[in-house]
mmCIF file of C-alpha atoms and ligand atoms in Angstrom:
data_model
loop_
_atom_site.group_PDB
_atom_site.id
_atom_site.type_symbol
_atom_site.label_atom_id
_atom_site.label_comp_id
_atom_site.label_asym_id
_atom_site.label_seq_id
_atom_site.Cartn_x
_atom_site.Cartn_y
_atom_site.Cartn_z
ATOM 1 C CA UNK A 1 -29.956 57.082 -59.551
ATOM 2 C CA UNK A 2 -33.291 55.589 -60.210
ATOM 3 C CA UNK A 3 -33.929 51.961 -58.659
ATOM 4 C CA UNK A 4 -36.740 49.577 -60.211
ATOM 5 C CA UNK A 5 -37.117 47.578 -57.290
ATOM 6 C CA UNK A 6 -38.980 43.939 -57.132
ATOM 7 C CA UNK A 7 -40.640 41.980 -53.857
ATOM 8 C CA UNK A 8 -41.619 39.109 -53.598
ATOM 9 C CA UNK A 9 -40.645 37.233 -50.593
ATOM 10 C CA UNK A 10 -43.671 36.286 -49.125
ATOM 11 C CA UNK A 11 -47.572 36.608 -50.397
ATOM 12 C CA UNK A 12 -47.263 40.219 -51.334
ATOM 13 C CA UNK A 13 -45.931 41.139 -55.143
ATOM 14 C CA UNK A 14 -44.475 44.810 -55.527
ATOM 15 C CA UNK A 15 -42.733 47.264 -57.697
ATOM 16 C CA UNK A 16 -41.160 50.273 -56.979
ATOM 17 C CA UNK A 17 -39.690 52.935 -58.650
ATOM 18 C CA UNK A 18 -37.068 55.242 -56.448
ATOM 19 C CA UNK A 19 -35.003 57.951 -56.856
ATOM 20 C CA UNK A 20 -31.982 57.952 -54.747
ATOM 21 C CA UNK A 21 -29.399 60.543 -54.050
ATOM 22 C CA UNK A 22 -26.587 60.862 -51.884
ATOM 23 C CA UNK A 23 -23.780 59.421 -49.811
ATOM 24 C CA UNK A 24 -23.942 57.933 -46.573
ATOM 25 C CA UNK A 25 -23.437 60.328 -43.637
ATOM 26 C CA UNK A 26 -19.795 60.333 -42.563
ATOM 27 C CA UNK A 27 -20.212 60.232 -38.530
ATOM 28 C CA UNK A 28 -22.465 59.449 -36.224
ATOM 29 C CA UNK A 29 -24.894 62.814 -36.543
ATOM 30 C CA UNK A 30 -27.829 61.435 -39.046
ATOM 31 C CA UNK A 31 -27.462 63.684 -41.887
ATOM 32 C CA UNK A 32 -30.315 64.204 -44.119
ATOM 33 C CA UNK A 33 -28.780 62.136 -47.181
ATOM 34 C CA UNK A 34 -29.079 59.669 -48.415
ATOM 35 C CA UNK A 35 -32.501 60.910 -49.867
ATOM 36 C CA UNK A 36 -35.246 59.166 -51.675
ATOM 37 C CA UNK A 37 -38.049 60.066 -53.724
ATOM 38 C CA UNK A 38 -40.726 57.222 -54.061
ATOM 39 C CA UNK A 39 -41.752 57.616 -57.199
ATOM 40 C CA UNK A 40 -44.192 54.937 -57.833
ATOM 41 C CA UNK A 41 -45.021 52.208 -55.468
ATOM 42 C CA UNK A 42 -47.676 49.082 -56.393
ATOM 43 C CA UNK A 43 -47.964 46.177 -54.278
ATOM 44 C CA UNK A 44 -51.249 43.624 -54.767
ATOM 45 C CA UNK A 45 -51.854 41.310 -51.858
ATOM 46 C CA UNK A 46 -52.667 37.932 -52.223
ATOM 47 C CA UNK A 47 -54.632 37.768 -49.048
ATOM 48 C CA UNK A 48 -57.991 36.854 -50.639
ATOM 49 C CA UNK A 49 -56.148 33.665 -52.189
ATOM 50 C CA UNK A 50 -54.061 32.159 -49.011
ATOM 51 C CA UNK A 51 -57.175 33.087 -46.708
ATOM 52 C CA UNK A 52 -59.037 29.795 -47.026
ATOM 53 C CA UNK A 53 -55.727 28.267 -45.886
ATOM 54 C CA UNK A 54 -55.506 30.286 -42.632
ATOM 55 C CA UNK A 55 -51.721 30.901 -43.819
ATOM 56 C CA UNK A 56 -49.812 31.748 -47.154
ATOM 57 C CA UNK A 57 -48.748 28.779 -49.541
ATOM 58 C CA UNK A 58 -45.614 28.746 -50.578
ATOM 59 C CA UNK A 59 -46.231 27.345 -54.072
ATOM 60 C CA UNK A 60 -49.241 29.176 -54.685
ATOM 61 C CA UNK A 61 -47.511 32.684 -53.772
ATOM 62 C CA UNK A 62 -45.144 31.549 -56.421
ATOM 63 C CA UNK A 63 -48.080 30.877 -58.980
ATOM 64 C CA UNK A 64 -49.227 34.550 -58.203
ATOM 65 C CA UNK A 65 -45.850 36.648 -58.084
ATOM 66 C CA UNK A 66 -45.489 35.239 -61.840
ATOM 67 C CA UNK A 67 -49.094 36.189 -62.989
ATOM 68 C CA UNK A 68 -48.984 39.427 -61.454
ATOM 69 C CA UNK A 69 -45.611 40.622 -61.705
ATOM 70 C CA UNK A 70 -45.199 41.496 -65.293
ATOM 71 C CA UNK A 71 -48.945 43.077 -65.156
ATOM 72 C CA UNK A 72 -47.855 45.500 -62.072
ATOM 73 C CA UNK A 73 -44.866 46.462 -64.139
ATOM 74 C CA UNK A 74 -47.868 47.241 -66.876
ATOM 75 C CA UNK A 75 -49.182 49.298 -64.017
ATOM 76 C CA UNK A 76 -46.438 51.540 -63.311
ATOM 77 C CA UNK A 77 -46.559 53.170 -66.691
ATOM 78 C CA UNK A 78 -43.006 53.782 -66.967
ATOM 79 C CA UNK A 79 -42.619 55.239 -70.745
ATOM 80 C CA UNK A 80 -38.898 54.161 -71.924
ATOM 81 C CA UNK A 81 -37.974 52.099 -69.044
ATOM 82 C CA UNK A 82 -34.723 51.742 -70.272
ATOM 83 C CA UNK A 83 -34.461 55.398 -70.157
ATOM 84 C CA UNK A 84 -35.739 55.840 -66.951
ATOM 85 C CA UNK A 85 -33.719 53.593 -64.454
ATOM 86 C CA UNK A 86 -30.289 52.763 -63.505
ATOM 87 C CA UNK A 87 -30.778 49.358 -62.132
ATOM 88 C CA UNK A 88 -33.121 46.548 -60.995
ATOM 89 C CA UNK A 89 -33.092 45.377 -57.012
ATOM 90 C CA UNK A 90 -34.496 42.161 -56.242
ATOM 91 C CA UNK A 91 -35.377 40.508 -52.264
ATOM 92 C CA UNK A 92 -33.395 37.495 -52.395
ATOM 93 C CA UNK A 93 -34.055 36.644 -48.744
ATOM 94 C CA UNK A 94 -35.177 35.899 -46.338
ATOM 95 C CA UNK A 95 -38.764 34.594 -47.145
ATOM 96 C CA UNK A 96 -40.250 31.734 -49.176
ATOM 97 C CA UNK A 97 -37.779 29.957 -51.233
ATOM 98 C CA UNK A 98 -40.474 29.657 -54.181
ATOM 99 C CA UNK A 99 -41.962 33.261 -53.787
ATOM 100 C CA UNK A 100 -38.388 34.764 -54.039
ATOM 101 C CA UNK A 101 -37.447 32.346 -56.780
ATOM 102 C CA UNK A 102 -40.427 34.336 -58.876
ATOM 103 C CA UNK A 103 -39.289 37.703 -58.128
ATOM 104 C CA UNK A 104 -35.446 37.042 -58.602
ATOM 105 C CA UNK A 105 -35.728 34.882 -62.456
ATOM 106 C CA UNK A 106 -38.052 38.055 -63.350
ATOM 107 C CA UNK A 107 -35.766 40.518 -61.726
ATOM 108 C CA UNK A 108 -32.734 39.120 -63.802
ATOM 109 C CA UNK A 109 -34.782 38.677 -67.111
ATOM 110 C CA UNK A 110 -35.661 41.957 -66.768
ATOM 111 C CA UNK A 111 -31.899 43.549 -66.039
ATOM 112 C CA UNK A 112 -30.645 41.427 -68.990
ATOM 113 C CA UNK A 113 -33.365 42.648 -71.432
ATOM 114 C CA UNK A 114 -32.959 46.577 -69.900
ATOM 115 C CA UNK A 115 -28.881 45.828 -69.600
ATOM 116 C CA UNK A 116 -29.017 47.142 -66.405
ATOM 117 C CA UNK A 117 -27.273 46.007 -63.616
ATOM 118 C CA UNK A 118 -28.943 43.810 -60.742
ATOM 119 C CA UNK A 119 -28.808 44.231 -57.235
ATOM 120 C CA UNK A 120 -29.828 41.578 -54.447
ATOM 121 C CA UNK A 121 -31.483 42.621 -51.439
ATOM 122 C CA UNK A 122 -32.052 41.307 -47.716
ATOM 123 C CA UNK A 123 -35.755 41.924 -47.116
ATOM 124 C CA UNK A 124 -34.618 42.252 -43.343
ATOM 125 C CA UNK A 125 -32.814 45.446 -44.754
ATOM 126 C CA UNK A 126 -35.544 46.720 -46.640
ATOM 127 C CA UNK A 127 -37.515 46.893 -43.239
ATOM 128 C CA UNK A 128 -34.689 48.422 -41.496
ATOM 129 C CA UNK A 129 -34.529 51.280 -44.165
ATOM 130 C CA UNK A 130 -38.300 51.859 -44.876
ATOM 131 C CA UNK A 131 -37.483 54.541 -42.183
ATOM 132 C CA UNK A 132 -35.448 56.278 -44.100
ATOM 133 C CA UNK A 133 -37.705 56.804 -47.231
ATOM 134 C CA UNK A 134 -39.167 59.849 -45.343
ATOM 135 C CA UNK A 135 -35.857 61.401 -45.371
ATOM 136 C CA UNK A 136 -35.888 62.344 -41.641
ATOM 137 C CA UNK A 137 -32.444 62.933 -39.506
ATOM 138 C CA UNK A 138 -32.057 59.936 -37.484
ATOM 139 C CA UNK A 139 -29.129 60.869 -34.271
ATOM 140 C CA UNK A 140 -27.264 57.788 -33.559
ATOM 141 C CA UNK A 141 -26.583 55.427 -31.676
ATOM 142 C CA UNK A 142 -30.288 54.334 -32.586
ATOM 143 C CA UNK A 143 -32.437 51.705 -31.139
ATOM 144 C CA UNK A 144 -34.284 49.521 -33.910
ATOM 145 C CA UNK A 145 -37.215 47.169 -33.070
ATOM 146 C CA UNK A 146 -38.053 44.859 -35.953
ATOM 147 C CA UNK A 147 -41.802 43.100 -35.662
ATOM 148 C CA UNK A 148 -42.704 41.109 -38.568
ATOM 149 C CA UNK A 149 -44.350 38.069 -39.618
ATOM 150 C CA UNK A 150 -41.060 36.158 -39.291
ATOM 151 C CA UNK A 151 -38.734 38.350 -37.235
ATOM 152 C CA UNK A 152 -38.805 40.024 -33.973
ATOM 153 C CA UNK A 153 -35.368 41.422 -33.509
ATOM 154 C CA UNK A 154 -33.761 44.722 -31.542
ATOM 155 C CA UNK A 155 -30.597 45.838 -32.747
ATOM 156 C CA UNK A 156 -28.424 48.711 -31.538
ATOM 157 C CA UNK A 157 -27.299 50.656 -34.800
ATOM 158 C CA UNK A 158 -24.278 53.217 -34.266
ATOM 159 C CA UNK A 159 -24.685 54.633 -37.869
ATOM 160 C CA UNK A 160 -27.224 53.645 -40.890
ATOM 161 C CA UNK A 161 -24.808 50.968 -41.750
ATOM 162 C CA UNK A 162 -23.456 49.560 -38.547
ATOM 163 C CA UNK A 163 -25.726 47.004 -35.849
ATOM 164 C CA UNK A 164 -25.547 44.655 -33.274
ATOM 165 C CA UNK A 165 -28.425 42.481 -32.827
ATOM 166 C CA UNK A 166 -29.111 42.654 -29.064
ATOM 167 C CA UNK A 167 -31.998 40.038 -28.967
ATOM 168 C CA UNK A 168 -34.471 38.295 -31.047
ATOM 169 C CA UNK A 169 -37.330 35.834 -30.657
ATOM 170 C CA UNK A 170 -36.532 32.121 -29.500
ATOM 171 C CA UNK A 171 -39.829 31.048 -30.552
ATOM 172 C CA UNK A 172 -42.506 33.124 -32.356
ATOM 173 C CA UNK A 173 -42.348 36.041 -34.169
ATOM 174 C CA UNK A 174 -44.348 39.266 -32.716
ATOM 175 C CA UNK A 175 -46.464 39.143 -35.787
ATOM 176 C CA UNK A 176 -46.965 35.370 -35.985
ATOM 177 C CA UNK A 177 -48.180 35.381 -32.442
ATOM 178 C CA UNK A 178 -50.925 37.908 -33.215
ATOM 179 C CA UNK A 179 -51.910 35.970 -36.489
ATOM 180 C CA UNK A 180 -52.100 32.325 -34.230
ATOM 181 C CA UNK A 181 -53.852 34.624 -31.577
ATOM 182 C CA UNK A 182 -56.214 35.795 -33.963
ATOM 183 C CA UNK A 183 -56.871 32.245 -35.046
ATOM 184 C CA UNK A 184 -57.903 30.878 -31.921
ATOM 185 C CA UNK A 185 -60.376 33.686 -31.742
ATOM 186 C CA UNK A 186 -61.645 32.704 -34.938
ATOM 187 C CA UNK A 187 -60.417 35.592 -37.103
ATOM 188 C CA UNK A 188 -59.387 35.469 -40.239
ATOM 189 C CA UNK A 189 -55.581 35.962 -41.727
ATOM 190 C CA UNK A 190 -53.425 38.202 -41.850
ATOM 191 C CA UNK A 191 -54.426 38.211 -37.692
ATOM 192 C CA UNK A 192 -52.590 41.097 -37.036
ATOM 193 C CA UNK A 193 -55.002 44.443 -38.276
ATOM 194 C CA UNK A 194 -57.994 41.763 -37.340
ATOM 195 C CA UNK A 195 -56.799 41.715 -34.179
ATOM 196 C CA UNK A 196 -55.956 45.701 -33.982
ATOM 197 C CA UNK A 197 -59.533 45.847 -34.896
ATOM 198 C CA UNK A 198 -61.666 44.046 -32.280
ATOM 199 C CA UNK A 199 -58.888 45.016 -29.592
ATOM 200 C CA UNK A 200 -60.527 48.842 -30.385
ATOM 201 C CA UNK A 201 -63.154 47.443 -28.789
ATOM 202 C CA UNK A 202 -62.451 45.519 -25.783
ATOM 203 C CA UNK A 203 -60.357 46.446 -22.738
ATOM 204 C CA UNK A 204 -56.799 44.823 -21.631
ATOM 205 C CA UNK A 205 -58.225 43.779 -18.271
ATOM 206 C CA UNK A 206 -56.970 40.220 -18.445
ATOM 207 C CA UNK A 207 -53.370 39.717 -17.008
ATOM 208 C CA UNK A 208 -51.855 37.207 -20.068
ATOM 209 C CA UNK A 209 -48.057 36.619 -18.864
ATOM 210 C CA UNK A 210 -45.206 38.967 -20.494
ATOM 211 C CA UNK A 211 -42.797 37.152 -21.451
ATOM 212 C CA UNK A 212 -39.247 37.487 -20.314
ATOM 213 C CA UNK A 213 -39.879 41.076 -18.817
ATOM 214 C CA UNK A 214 -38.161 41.241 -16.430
ATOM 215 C CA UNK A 215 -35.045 38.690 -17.815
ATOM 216 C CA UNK A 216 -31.779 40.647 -18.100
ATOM 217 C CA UNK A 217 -31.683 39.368 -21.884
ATOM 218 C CA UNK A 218 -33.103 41.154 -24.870
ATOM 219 C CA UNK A 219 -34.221 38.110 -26.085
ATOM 220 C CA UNK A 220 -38.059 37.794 -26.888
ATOM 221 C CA UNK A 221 -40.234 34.522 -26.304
ATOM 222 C CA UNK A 222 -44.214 34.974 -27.509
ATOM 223 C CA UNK A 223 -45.359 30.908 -27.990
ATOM 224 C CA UNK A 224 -45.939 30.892 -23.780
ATOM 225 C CA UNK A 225 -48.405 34.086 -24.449
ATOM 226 C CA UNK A 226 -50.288 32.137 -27.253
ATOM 227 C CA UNK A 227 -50.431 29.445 -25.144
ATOM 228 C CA UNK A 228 -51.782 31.477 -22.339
ATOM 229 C CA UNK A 229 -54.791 32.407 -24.626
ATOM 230 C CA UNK A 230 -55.508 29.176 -25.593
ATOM 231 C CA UNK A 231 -56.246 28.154 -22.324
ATOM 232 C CA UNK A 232 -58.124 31.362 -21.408
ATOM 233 C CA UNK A 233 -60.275 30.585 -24.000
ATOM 234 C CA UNK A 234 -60.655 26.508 -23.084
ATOM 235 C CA UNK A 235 -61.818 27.680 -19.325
ATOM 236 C CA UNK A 236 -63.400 31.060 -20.331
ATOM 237 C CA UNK A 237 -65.398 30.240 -23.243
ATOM 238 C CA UNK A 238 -67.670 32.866 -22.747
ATOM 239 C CA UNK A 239 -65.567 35.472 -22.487
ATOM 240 C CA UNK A 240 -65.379 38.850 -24.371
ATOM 241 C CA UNK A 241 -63.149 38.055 -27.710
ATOM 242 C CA UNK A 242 -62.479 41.974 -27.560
ATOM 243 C CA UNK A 243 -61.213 41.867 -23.946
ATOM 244 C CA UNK A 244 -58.968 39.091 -25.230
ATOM 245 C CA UNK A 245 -58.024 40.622 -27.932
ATOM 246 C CA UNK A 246 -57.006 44.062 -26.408
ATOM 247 C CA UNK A 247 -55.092 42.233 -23.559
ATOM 248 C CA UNK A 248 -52.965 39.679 -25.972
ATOM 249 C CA UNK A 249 -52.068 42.831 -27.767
ATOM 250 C CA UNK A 250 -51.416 44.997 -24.802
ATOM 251 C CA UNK A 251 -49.145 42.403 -23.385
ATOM 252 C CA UNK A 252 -46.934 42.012 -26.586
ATOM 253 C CA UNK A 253 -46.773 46.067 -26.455
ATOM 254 C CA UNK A 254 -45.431 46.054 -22.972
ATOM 255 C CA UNK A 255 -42.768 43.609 -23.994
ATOM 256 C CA UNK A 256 -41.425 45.394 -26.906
ATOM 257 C CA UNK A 257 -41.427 48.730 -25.529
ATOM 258 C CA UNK A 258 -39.975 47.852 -21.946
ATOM 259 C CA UNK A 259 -37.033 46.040 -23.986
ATOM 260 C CA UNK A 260 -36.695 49.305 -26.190
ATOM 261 C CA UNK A 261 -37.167 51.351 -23.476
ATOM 262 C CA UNK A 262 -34.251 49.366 -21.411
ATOM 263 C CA UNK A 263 -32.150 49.017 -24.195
ATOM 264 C CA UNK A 264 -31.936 52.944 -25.498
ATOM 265 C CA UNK A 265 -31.654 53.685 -21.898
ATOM 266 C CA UNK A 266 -28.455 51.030 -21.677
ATOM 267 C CA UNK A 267 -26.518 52.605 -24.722
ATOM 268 C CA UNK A 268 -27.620 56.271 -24.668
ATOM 269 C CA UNK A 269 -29.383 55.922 -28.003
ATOM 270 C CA UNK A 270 -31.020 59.023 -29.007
ATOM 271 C CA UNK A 271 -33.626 57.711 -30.958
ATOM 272 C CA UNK A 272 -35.732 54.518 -31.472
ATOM 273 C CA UNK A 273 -36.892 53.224 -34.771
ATOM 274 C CA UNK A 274 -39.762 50.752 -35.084
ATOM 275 C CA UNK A 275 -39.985 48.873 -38.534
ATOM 276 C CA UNK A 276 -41.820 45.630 -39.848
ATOM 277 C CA UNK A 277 -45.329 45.026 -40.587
ATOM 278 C CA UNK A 278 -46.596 44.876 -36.767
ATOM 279 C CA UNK A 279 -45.516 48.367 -36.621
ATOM 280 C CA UNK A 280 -48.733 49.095 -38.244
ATOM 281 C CA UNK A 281 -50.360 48.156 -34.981
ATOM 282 C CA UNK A 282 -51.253 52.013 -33.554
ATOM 283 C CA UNK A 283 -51.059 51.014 -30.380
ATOM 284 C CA UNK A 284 -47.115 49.956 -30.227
ATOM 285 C CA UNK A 285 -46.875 52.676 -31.779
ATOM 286 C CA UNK A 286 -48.335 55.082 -29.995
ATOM 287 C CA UNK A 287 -47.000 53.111 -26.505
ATOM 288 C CA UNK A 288 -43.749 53.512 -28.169
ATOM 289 C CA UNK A 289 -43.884 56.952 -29.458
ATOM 290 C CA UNK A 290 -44.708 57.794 -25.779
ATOM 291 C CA UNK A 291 -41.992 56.337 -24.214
ATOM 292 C CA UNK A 292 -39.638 57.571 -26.272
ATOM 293 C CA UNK A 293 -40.548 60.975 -25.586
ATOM 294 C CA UNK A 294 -40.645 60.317 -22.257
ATOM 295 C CA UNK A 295 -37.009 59.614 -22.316
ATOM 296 C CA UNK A 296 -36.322 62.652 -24.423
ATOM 297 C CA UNK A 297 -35.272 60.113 -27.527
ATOM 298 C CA UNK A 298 -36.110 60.711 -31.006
ATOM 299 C CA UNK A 299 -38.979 58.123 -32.575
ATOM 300 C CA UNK A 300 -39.444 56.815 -36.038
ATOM 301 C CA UNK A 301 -41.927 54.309 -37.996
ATOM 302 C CA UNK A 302 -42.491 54.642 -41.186
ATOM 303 C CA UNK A 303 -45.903 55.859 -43.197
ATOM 304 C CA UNK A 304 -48.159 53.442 -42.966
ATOM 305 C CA UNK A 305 -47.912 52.572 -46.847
ATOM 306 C CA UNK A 306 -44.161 51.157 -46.236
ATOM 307 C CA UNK A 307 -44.703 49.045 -42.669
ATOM 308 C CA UNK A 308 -45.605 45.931 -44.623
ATOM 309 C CA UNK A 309 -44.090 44.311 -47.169
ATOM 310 C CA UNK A 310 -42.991 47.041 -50.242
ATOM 311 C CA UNK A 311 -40.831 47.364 -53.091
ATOM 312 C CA UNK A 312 -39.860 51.123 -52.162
ATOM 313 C CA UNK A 313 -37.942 49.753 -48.705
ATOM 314 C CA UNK A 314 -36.229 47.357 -51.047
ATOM 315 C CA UNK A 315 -35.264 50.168 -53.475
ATOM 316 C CA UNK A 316 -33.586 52.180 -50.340
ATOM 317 C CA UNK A 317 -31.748 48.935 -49.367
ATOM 318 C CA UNK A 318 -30.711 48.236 -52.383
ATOM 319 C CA UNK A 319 -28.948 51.999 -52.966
ATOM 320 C CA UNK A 320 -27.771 51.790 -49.478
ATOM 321 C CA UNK A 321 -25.910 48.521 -49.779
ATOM 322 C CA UNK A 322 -24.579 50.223 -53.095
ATOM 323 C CA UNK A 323 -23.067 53.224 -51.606
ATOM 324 C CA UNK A 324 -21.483 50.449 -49.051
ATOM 325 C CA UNK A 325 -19.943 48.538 -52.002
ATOM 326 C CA UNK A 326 -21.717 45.664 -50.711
ATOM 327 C CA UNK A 327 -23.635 42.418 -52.959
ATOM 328 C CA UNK A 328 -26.138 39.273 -52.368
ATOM 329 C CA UNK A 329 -25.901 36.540 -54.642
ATOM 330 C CA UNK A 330 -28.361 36.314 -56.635
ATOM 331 C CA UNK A 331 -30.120 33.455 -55.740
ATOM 332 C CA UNK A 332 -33.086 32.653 -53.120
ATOM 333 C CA UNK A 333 -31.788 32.532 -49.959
ATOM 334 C CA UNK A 334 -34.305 31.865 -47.742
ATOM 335 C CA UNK A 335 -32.958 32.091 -43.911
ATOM 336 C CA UNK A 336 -30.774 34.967 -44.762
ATOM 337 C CA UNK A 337 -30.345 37.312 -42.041
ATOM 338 C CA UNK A 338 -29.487 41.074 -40.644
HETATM 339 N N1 ATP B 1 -51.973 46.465 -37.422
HETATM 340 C C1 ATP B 1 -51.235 45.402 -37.150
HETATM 341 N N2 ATP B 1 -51.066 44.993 -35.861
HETATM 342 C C2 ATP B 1 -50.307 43.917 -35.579
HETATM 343 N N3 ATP B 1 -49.696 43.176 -36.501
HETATM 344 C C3 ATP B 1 -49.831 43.535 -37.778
HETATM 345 C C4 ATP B 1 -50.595 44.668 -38.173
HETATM 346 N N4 ATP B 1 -50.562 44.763 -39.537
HETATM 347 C C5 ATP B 1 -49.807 43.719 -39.961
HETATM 348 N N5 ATP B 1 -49.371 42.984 -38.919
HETATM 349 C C6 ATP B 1 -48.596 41.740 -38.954
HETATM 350 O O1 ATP B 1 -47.435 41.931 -39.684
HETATM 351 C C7 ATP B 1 -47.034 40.708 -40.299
HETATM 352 C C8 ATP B 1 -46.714 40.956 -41.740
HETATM 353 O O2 ATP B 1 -45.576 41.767 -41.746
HETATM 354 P P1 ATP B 1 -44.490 41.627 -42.853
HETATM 355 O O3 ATP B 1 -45.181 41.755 -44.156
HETATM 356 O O4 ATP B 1 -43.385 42.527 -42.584
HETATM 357 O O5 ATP B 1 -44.048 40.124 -42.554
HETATM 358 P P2 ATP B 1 -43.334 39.090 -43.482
HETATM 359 O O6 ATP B 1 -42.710 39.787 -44.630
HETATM 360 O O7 ATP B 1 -44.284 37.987 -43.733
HETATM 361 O O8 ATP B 1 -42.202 38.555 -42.521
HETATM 362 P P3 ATP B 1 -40.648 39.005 -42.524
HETATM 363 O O9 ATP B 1 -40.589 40.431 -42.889
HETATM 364 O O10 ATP B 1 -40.218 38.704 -41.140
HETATM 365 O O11 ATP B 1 -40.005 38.118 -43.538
HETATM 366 C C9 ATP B 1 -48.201 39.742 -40.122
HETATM 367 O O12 ATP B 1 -47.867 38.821 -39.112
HETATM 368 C C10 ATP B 1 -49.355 40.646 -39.694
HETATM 369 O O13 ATP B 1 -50.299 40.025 -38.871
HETATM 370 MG MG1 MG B 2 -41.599 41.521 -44.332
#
């Protein structure tokens, strides 16, 4: 079936169009299906507008999503859209109640005018599957890391469809600690690829704390790292911002990939996926990729076109929770979770 898939949960608007085939694989083996085929994939950022405010605003994401979301569907130059797809997918959560709002009243317009039917989708999902838009074999039990702007989570998954969330963040998210970090060093947002950036050029020679390391728990904790910056910077003020930079980042790798590391080791995963839009950062993934070879363990990330946020992950979501016979309701739901 063919999925026209919507996103709009925080400040960036997509649409997707994916074809989707197959069942779910019946045991724990990954077998190849289901299979996708991204057909078409447009998201426009709204970066240049939430910028001046160091952060995204809520109300003016919402302003945006509307403007641009019937001109992207322009955009993907689908010829008899009724024709073309079997249903519509919307992100109903989590994310920002008036951001999702604008994707899910256009999302069920739309379905109503195509007479289609409408699926909801957890965005945390759509992260979670952007993996499997590459149609690889993924060997379970797996080991999932999930590093967003809102969510750092690592869940053991025994198939495609069944988790248990090990640990998450108490405080900050992985990827709202490097867009703070990157604040304090004066860069602008989205911190993280800022940071990625000037860290290329520095060293990690400065020892910033790891956070719960060494703690039994899978839990995560970044706001004491942050905090550890700040005053680096308060009694170092002339230090190198690149130094900084590469040893903030180098200390959030070491976290997530000894907690992988223990964790795959702990339930004999054989493979690890990394999603969310901090897995664009090439050093966790290349740390990651690393140790996962060193423990003979398959790795996965996705292509760097479907780390942040994308209507395509939301597409293979939204055919995997139909396969499972699963629905959202279809209305904003803003702390929804895995
Ligand atoms: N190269 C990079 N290195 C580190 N962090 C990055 C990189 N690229 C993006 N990020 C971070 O990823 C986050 C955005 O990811 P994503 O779009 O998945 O988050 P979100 O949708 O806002 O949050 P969530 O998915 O938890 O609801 C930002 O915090 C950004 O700084
Ligand atoms: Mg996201």
């Amino acid at each position: 079936m063919r999925i026209l898939a919507i996103e709009t949960s925080c400040d960036d608007t997509s649409l997707a169009l994916v074809e989707c085939r197959g069942r779910l694989p019946a045991g724990r083996q990954g077998l190849k299906t289901p299979r996708f085929k991204v057909l078409k994939n447009i998201i426009s950022s709204q970066i240049k507008i939430h910028r001046p405010f160091g952060g995204v605003v809520p109300t003016l994401a919402k302003r945006e999503h509307i403007k641009n979301l019937p001109k992207i569907l322009q955009k993907l130059k689908i010829e008899n859209l009724k024709l073309k797809i079997d249903a519509v997918a919307v992100t109903v959560g989590p994310g920002l109640e008036p951001a999702l709002w604008a994707g899910i009243e256009f999302a069920k317009e739309l379905a109503k005018k195509l007479n289609k039917p409408l699926i909801g989708v957890n965005h945390m999902e759509g992260h979670l599957y952007s993996n499997v838009l590459k149609n690889i074999r993924i060997d379970f039990p797996a080991i999932a890391l999930v590093v967003s702007g809102g969510h750092t989570i690592l869940l053991k998954m025994t198939s495609l469809t069944k988790w248990k969330k090990l640990g998450e963040t108490r405080d900050d998210a992985a990827g709202e600690a490097f867009d703070k970090v990157a604040r304090l060093l004066g860069l602008p947002y989205p911190g993280g690829p800022e940071i990625q950036k000037l860290a290329a050029e520095g060293k990690p020679v400065i020892n910033f704390p790891r956070p719960m390391l060494r703690e039994k728990s899978y839990d995560f904790s970044f706001s004491g790292l942050k905090t550890a910056v700040l005053y680096y910077l308060r009694d170092n003020p002339t230090a190198s911002k690149a130094d900084v930079a590469a040893s903030f980042q180098q200390a959030v790798i070491d976290v997530l990939v000894a907690k992988s590391v223990r964790a795959a080791r702990e339930y004999g995963a054989e493979s690890i996926l990394l999603c969310g839009g901090v897995s664009a950062n090439k050093a966790l993934r290349m740390f990651l990729q690393a140790a996962a070879k060193k423990l003979g363990v398959g790795f996965f990330v996705p292509d760097f076109e479907f780390n942040t946020d994308n209507a395509a992950m939301i597409a293979a979501a939204a055919y995997i929770q139909k396969l499972r016979g699963r629905k959202n309701r279809l209305i904003a739901q803003s702390n929804l979770t895995l």
